[in-house]
N, CA and C of each residue as an Amber inpcrd file, in Angstrom:
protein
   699
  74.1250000 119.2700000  59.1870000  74.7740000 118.8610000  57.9450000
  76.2700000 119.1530000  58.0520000  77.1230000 118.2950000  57.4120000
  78.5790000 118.9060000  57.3110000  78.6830000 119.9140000  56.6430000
  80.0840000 120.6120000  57.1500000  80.1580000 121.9470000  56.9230000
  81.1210000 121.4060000  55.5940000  81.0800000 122.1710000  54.7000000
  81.6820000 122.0100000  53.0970000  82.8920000 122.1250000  53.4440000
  83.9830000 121.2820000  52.4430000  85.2980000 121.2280000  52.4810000
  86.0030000 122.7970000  52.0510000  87.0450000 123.4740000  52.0330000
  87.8250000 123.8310000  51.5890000  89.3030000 123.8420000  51.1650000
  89.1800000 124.6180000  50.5340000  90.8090000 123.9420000  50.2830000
  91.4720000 124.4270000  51.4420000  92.7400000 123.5180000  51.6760000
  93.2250000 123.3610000  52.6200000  94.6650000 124.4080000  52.0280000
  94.5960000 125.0060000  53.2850000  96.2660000 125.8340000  53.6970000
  97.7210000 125.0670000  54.0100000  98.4220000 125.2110000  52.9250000
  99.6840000 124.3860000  53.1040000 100.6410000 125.4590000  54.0850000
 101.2760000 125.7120000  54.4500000 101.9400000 126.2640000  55.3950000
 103.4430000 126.3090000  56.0740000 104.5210000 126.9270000  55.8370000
 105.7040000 126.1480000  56.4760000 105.8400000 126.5280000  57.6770000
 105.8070000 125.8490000  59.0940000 106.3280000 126.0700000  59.7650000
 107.1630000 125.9150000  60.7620000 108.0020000 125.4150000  60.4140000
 109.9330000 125.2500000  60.7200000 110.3090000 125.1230000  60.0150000
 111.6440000 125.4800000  59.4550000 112.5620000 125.8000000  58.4070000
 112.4780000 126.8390000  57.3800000 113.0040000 126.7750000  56.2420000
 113.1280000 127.1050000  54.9640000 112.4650000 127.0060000  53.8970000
 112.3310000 127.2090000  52.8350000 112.0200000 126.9250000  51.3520000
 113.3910000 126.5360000  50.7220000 114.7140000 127.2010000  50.8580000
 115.6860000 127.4450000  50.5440000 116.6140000 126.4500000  51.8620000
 116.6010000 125.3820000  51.2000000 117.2550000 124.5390000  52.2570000
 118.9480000 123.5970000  52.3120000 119.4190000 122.9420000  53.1580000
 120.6990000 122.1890000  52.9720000 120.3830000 120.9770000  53.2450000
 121.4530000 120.4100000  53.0500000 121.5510000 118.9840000  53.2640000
 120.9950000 118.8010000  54.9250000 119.9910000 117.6580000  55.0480000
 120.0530000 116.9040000  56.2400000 119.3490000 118.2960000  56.8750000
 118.6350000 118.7740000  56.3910000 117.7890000 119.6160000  57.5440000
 116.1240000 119.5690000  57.3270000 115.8370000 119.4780000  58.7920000
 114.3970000 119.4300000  59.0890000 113.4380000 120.4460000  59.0620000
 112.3660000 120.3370000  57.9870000 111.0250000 120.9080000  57.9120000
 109.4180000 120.5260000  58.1980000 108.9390000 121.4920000  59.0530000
 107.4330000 121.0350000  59.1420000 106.8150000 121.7330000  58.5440000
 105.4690000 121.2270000  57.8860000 104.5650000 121.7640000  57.1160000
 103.0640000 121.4810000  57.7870000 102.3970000 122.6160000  57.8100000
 101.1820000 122.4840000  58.4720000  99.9710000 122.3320000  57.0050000
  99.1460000 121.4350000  57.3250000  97.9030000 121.4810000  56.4660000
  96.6870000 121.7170000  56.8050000  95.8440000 122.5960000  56.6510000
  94.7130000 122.8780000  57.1870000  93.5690000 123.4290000  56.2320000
  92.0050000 122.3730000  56.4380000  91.1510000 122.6910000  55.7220000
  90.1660000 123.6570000  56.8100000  89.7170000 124.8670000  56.4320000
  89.2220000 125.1780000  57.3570000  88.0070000 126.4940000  56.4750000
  87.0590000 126.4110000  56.3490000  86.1610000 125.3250000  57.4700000
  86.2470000 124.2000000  56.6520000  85.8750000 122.8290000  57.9650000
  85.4070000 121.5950000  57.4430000  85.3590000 120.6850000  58.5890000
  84.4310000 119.4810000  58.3900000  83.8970000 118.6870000  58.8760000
  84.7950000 117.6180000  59.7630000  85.1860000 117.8440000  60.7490000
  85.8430000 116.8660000  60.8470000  85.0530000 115.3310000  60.9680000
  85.9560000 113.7330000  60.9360000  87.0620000 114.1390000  61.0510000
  87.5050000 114.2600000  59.4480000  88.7480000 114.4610000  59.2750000
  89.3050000 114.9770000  57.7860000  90.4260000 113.8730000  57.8010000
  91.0570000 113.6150000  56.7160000  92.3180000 112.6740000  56.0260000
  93.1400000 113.8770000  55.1700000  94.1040000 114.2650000  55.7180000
  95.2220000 114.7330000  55.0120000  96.1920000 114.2910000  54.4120000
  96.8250000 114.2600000  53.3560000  97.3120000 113.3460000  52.6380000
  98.5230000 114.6610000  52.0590000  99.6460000 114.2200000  51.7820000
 101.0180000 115.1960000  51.6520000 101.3570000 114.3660000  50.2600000
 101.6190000 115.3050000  49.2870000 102.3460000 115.0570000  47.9570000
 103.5800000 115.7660000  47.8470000 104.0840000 114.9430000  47.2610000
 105.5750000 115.4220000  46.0790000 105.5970000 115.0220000  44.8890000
 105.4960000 116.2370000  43.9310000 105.0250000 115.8140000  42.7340000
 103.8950000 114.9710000  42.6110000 102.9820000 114.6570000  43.0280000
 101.8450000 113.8810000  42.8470000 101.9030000 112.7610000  43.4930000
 103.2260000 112.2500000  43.9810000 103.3260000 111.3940000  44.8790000
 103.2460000 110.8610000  46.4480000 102.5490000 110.4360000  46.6450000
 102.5010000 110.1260000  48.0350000 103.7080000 110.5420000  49.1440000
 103.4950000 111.6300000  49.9160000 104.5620000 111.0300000  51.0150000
 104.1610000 110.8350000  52.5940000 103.1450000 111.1660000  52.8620000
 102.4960000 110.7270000  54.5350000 101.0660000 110.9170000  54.5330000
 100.5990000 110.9090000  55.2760000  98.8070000 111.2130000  55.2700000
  98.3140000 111.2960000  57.0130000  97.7410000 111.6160000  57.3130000
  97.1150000 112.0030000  58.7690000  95.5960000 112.1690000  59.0430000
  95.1890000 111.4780000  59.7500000  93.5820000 111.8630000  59.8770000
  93.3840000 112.2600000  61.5660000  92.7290000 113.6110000  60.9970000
  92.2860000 114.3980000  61.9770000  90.5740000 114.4730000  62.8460000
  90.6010000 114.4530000  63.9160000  89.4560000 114.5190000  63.9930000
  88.8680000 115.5500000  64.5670000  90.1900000 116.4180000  64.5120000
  89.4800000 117.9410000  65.2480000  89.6600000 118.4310000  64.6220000
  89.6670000 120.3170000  64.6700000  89.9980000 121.2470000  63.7720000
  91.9450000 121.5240000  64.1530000  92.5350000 120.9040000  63.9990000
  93.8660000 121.3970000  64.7200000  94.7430000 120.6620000  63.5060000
  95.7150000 121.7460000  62.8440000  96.2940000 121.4250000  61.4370000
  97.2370000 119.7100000  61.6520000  97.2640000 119.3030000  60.5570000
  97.6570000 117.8920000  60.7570000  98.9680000 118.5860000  60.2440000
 100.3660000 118.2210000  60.9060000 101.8390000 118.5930000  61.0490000
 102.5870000 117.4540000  60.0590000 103.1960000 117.8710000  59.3230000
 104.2200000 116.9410000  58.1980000 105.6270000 117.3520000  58.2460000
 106.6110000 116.4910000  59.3960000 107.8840000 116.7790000  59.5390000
 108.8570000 115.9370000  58.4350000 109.3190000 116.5250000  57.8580000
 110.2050000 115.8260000  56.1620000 111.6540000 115.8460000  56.6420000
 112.4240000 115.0550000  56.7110000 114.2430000 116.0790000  56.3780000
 114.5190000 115.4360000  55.2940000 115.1030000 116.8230000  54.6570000
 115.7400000 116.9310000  53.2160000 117.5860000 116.2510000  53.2900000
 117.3100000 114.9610000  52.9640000 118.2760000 114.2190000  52.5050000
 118.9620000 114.0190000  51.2250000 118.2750000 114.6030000  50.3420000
 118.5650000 114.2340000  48.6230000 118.4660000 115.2300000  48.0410000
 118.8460000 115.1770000  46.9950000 117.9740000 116.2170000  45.8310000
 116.6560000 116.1480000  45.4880000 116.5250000 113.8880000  45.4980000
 115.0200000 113.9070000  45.1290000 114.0030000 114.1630000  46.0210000
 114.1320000 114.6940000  47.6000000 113.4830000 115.4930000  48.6500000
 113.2060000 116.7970000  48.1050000 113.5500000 117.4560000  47.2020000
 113.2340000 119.1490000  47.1750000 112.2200000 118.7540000  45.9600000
 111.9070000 120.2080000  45.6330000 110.7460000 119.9680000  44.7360000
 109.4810000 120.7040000  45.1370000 108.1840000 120.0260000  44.5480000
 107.3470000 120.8080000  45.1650000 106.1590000 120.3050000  45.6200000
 105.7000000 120.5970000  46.6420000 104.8390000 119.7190000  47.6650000
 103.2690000 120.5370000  48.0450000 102.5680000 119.4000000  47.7420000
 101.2660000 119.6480000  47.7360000 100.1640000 119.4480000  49.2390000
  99.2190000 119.6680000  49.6300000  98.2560000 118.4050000  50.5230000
  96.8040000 118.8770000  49.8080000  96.3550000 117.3430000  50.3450000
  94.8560000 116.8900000  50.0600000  94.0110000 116.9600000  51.1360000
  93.1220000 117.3740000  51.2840000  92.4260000 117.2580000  52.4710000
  90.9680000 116.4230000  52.0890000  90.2470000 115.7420000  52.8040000
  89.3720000 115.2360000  51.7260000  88.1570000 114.6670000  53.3040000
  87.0790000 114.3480000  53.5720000  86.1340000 114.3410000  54.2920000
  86.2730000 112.4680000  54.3670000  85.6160000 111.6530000  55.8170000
  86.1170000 109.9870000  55.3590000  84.6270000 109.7070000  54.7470000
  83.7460000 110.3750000  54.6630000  82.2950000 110.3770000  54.0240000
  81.7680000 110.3110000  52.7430000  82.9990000 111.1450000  52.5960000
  82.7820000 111.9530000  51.0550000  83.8860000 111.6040000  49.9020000
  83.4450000 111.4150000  48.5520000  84.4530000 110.8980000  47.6130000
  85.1130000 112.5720000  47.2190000  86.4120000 112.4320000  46.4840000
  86.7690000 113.6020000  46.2140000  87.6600000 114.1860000  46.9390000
  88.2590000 115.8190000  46.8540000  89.1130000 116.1250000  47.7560000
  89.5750000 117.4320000  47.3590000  90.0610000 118.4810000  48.1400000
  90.2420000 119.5670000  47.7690000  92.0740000 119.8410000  47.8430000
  92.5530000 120.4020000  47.1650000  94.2540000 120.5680000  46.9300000
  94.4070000 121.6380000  47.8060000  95.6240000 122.1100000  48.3070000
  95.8770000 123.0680000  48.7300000  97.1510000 123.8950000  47.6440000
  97.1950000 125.0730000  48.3820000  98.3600000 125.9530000  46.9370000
  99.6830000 125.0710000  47.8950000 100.5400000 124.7100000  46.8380000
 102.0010000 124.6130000  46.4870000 103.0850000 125.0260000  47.5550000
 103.7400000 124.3920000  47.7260000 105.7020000 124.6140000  48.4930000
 106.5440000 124.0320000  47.7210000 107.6770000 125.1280000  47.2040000
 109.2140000 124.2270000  46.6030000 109.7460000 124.3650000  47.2250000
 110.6840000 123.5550000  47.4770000 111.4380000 123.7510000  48.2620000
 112.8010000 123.9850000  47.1160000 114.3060000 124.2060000  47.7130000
 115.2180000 124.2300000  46.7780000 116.3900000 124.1950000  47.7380000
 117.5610000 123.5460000  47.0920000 118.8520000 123.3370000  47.5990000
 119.4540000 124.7350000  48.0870000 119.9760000 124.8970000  48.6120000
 121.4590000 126.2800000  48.9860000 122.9570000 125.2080000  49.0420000
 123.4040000 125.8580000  48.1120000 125.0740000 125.0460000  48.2570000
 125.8470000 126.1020000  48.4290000 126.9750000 126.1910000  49.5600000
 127.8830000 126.8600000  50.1630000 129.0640000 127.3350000  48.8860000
 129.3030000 128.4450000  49.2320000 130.3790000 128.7450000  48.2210000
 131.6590000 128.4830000  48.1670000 132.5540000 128.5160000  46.9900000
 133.7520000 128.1340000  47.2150000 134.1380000 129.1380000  47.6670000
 135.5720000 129.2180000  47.5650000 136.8180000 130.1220000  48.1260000
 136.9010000 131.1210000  46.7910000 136.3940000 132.1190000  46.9070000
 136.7200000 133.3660000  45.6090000 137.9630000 133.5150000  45.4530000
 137.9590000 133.4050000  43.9810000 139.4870000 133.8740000  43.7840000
 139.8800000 135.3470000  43.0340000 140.9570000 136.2180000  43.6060000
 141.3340000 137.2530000  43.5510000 141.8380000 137.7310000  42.1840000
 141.9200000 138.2950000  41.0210000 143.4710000 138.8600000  40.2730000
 142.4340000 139.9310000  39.7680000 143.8700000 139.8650000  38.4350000
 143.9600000 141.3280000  38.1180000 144.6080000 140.6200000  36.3800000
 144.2940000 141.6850000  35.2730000 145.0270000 141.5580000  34.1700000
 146.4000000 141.7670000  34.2320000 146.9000000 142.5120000  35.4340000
 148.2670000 143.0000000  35.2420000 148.7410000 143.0450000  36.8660000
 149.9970000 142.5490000  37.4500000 150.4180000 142.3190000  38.4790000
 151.4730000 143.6490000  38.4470000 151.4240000 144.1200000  37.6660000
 152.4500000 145.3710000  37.9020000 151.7830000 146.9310000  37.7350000
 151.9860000 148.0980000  38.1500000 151.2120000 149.3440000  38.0440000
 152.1820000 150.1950000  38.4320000 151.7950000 151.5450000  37.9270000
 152.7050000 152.1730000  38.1210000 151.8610000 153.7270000  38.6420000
 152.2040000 154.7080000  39.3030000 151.4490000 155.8080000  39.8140000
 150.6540000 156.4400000  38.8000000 149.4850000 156.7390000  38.8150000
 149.0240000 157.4370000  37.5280000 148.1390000 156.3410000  36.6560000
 148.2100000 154.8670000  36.6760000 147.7460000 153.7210000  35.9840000
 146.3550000 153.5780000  36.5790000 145.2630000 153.0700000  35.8500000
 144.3880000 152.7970000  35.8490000 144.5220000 150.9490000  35.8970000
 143.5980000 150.2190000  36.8500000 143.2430000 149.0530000  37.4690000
 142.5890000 148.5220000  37.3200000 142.4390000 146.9700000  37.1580000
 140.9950000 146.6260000  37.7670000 141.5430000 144.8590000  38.4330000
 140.4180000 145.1110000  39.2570000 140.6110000 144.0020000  40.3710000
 139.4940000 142.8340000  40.1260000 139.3130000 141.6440000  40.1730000
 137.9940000 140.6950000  39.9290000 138.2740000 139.7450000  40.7130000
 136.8700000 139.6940000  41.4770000 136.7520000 138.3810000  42.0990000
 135.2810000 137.3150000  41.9140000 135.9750000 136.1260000  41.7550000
 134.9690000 135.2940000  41.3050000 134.9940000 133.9120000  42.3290000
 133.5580000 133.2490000  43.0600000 133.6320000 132.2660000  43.3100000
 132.7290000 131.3350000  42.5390000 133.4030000 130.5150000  42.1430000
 133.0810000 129.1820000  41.0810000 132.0710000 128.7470000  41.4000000
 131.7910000 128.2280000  42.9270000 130.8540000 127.2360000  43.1010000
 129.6520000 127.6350000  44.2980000 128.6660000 127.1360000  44.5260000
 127.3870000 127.8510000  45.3650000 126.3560000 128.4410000  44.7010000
 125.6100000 128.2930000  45.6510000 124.0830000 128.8880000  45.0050000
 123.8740000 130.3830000  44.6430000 123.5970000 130.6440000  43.7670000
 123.1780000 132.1420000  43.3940000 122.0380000 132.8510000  43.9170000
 122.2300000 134.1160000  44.4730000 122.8440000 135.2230000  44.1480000
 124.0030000 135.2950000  44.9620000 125.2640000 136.0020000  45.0210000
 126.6780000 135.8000000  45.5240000 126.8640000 137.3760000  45.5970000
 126.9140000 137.7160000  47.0510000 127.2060000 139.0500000  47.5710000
 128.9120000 139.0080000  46.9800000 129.3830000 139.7830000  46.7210000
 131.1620000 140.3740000  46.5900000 131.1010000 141.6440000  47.5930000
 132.6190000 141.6970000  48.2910000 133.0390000 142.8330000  48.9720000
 134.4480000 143.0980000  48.8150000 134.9210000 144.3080000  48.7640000
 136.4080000 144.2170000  48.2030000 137.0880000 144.8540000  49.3630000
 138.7140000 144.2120000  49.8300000 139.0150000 145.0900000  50.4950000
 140.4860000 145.2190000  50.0850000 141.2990000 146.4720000  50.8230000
 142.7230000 146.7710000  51.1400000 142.9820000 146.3960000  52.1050000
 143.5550000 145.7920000  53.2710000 143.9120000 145.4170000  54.4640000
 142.8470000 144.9890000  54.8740000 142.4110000 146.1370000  55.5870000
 141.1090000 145.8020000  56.7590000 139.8960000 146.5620000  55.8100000
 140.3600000 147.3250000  55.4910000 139.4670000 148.7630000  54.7320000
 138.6740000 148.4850000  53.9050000 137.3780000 148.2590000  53.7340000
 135.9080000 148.3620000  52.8540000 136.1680000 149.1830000  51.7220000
 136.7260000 149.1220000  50.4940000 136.3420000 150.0120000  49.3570000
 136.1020000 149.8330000  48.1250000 135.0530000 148.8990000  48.5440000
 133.6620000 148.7540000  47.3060000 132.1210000 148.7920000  48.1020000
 131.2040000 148.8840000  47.7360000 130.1040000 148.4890000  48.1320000
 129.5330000 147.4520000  47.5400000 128.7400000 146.5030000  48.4810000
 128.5890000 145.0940000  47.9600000 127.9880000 144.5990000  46.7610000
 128.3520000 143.9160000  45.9580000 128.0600000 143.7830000  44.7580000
 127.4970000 142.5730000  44.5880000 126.1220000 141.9320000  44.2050000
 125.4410000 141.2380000  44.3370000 125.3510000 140.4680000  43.2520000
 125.8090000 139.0970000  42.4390000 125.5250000 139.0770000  41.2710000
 124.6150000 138.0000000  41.0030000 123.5130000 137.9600000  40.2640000
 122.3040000 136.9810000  39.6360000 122.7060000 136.1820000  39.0070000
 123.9700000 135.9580000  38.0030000 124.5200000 134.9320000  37.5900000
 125.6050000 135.1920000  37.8460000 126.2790000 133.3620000  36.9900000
 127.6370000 133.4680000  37.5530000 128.8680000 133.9550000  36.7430000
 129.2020000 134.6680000  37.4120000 130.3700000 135.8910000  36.8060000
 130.6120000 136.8470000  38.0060000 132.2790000 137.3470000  37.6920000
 132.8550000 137.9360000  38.3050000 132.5720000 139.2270000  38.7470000
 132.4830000 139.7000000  39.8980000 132.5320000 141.4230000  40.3680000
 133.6770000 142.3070000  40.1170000 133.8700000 142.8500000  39.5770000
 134.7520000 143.6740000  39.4020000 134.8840000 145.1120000  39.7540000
 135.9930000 145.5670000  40.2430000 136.0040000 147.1660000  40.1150000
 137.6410000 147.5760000  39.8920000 136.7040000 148.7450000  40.1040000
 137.9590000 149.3250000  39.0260000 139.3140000 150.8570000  39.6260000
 140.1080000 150.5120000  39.6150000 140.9410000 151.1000000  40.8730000
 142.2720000 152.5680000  40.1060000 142.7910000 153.9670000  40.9230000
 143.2850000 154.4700000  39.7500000 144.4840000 154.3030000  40.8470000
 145.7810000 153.8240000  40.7720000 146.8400000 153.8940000  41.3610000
 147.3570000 155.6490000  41.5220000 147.3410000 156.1660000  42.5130000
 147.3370000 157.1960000  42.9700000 148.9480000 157.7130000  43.3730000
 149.2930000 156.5960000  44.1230000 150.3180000 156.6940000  45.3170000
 150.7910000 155.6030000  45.6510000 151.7010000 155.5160000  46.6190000
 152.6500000 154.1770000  46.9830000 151.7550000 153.8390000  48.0130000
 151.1020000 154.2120000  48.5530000 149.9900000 153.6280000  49.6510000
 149.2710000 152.7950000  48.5510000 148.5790000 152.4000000  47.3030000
 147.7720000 152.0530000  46.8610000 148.5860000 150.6130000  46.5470000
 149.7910000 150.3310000  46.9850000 150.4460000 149.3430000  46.8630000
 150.4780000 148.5380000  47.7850000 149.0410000 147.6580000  48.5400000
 149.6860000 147.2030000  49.3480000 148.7030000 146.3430000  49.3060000
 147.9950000 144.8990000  49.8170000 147.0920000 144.0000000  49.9800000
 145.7810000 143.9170000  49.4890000 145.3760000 143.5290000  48.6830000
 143.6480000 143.3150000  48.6940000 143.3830000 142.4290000  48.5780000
 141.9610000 141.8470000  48.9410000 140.9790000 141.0390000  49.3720000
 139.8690000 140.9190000  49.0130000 139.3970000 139.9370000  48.6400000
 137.9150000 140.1060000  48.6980000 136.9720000 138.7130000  49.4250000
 135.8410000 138.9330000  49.8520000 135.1590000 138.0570000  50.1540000
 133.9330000 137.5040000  49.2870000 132.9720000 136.4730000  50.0090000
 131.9550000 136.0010000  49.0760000 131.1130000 135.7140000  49.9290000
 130.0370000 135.7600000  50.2670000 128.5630000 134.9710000  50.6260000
 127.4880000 134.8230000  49.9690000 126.2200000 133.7570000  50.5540000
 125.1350000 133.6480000  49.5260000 124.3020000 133.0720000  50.7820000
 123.3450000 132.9960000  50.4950000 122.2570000 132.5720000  51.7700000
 122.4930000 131.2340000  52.1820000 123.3590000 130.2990000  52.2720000
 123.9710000 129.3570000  52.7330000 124.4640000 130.3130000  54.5700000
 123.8150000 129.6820000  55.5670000 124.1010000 130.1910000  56.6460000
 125.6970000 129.9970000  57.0960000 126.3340000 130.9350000  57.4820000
 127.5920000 130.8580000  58.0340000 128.7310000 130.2840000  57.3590000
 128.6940000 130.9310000  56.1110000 129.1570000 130.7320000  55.4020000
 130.6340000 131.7700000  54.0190000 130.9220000 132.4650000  54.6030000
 131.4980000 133.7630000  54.6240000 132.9470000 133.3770000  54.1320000
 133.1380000 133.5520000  53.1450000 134.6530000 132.9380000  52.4980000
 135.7000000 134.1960000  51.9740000 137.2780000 134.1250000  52.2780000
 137.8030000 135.3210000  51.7110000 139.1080000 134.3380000  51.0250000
 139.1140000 135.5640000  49.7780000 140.1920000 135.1210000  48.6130000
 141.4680000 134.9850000  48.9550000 142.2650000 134.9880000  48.4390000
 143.8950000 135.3510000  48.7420000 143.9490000 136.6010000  48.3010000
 144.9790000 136.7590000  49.4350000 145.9190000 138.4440000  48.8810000
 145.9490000 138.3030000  47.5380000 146.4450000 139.6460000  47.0130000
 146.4250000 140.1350000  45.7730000 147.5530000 141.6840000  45.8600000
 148.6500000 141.3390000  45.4230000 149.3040000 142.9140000  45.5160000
 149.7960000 143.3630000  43.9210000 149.8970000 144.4310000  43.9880000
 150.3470000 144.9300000  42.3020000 151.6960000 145.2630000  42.8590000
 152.6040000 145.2210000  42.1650000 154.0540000 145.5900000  41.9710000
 154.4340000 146.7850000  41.2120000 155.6230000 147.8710000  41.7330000
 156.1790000 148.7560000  41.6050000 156.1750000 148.3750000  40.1540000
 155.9760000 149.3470000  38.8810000 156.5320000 148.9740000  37.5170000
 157.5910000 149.4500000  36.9600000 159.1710000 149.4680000  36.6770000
 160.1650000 150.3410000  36.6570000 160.0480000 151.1280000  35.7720000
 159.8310000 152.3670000  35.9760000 160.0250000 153.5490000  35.0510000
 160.9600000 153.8280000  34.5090000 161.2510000 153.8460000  33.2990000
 162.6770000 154.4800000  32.3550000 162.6590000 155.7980000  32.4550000
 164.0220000 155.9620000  33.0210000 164.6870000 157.2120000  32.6480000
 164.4170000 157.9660000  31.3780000 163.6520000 158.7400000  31.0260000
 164.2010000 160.1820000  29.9530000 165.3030000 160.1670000  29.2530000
 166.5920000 160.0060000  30.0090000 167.9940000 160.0600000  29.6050000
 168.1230000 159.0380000  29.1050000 167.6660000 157.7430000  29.4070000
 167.9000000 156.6950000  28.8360000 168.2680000 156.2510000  27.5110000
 166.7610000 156.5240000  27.1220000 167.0270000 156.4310000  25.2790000
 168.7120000 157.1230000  24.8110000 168.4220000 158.5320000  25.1750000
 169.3430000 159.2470000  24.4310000 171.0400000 159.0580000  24.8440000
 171.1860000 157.9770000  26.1450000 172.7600000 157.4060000  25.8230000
 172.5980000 156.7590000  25.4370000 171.7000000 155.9160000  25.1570000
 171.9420000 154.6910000  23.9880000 172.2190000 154.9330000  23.1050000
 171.6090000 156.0970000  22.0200000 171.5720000 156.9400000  21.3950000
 172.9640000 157.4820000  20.8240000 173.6510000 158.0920000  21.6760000
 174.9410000 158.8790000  21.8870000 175.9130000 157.4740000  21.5380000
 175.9810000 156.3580000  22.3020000 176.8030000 155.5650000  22.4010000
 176.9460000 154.7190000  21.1980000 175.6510000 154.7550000  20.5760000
 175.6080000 153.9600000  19.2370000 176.7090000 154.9590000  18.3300000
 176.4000000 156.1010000  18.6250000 176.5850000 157.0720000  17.1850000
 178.1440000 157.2400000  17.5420000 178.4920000 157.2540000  18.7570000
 180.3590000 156.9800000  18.8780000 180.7250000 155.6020000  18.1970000
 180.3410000 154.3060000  18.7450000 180.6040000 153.3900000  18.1620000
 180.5730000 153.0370000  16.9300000 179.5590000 153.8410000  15.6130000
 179.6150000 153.9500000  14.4460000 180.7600000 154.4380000  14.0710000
 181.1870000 155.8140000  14.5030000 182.1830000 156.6180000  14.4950000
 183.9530000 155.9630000  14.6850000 183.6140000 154.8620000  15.8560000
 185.3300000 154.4130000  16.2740000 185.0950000 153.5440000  14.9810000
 183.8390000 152.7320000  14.2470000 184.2820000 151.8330000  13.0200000
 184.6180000 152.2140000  12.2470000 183.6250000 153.4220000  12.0400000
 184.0660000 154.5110000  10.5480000 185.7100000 154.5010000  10.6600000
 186.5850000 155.1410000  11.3680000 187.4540000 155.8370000  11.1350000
 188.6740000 154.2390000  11.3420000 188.2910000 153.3000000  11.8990000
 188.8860000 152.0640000  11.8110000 188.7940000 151.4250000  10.4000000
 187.7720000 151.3230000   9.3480000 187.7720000 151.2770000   8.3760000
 188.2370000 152.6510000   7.2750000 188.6910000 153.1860000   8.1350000
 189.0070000 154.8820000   6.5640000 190.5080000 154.7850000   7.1420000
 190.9570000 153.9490000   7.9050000 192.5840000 154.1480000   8.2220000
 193.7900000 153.4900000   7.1890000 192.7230000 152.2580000   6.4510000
 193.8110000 151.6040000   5.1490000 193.7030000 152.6110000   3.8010000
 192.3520000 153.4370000   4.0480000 192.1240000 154.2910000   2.7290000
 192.4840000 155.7630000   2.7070000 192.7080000 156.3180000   3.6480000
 193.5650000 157.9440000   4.0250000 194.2950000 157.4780000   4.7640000
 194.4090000 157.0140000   5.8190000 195.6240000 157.3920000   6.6930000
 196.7660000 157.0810000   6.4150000 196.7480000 155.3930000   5.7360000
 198.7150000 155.1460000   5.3580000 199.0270000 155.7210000   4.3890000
 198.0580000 155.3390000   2.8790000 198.5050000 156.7200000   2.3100000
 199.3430000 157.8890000   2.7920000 198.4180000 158.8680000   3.2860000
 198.8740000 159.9230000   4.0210000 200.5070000 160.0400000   4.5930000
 200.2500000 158.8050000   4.9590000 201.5070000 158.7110000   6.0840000
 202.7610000 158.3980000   4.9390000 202.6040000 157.2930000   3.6860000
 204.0030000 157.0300000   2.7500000 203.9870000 158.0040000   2.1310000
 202.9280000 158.7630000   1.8210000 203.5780000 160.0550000   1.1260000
 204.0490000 160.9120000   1.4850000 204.0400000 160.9000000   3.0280000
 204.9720000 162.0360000   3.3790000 206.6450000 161.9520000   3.9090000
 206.9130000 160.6850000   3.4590000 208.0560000 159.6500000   3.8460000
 209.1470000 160.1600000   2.7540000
């Protein structure tokens, strides 16, 4: 007697789930046990896309390349006996796009700092598939640990201006499971902020209160001084 159908094992094997443009995947289908020979039949969304009849036990192979968007999705097989009406499903494959990231871009609320100031630095890339590693640097120098984000929004951290060393280049980069794909921002420098003098205020200060003084006594010279002066004539 034939041996009873089962459902059949969908399987990936070459490529991804998580795929790009123009790349090739095989999918293995296999009912096992069962009678050969067998008719395998490959869905997308319920739709037809190849079929194979086997007459041994050896998985029937479904090579796809993902050209579109309407290529991803999620993909089924049928396995079904040529004897017998009916047919058994196998479990599910989605597949899904990876799009490469843009170029992260670097700033800051404030381009100027001064020793003693508190910072913060953000970098954001606009475009690509999520999740989006961030890494921050000074020159060459690593000083953040990687910051991974689930949606899209900026990494940030947060920096205390110390010293005149803390004045000098940063960077950051971006990746996401898009292979070879590794993008870095533009420089980013904060600027010296000029500190006022102490003394400052207080010649302004001084200089106002003379200049009140040369008016005062420029206006009190028609009201005491000539006086003064014809009466003693």
């Amino acid at each position: 007697f034939p041996e009873m159908l089962s459902n059949p094992k969908l399987v990936l094997v070459q490529g991804t789930l998580n795929v790009v443009m123009k790349q090739n995947v095989t999918l293995s289908c296999l009912s096992e046990p069962g009678s050969p020979p067998i008719r395998y039949t490959l869905f997308k969304h319920n739709q037809q896309v190849s079929a194979l009849n086997r007459s041994d036990l050896i998985p029937a192979l479904f090579t796809l390349t993902i050209s579109s968007a309407s290529d991803v999705g999620e993909y089924k097989c049928k396995a079904e006996c040529n004897n017998s009406s009916g047919g058994k499903y196998s479990n599910s494959l989605n597949f899904t796009f990876i799009e490469p990231i843009s170029k992260p871009v670097l700033s800051s609320p404030t381009s100027q700092a001064k020793k003693g100031q508190n910072v913060t630095l953000s970098c954001f890339s606009e475009n690509g598939s999520l999740p989006i590693t961030y890494l921050f640097f000074k020159g060459t120098q690593n000083i953040s640990p990687q910051m991974t984000m689930q949606r899209r929004e900026a990494a940030v951290i947060f920096l205390f201006i110390d010293s005149l060393s803390d004045f000098g280049t940063y960077k950051c980069k971006a990746n996401n499971s898009f292979p070879n794909n590794t993008k870095y921002s533009n420089g980013f420098n904060f600027t010296l902020a000029e500190e006022r003098s102490h003394s400052q205020p207080l010649i302004i200060s001084l200089g106002l209160i003379l200049l009140l003084l040369i008016i005062g006594f420029a206006l009190a010279i028609p009201f005491f001084v000539i006086p003064l002066y014809k009466a003693s004539e």
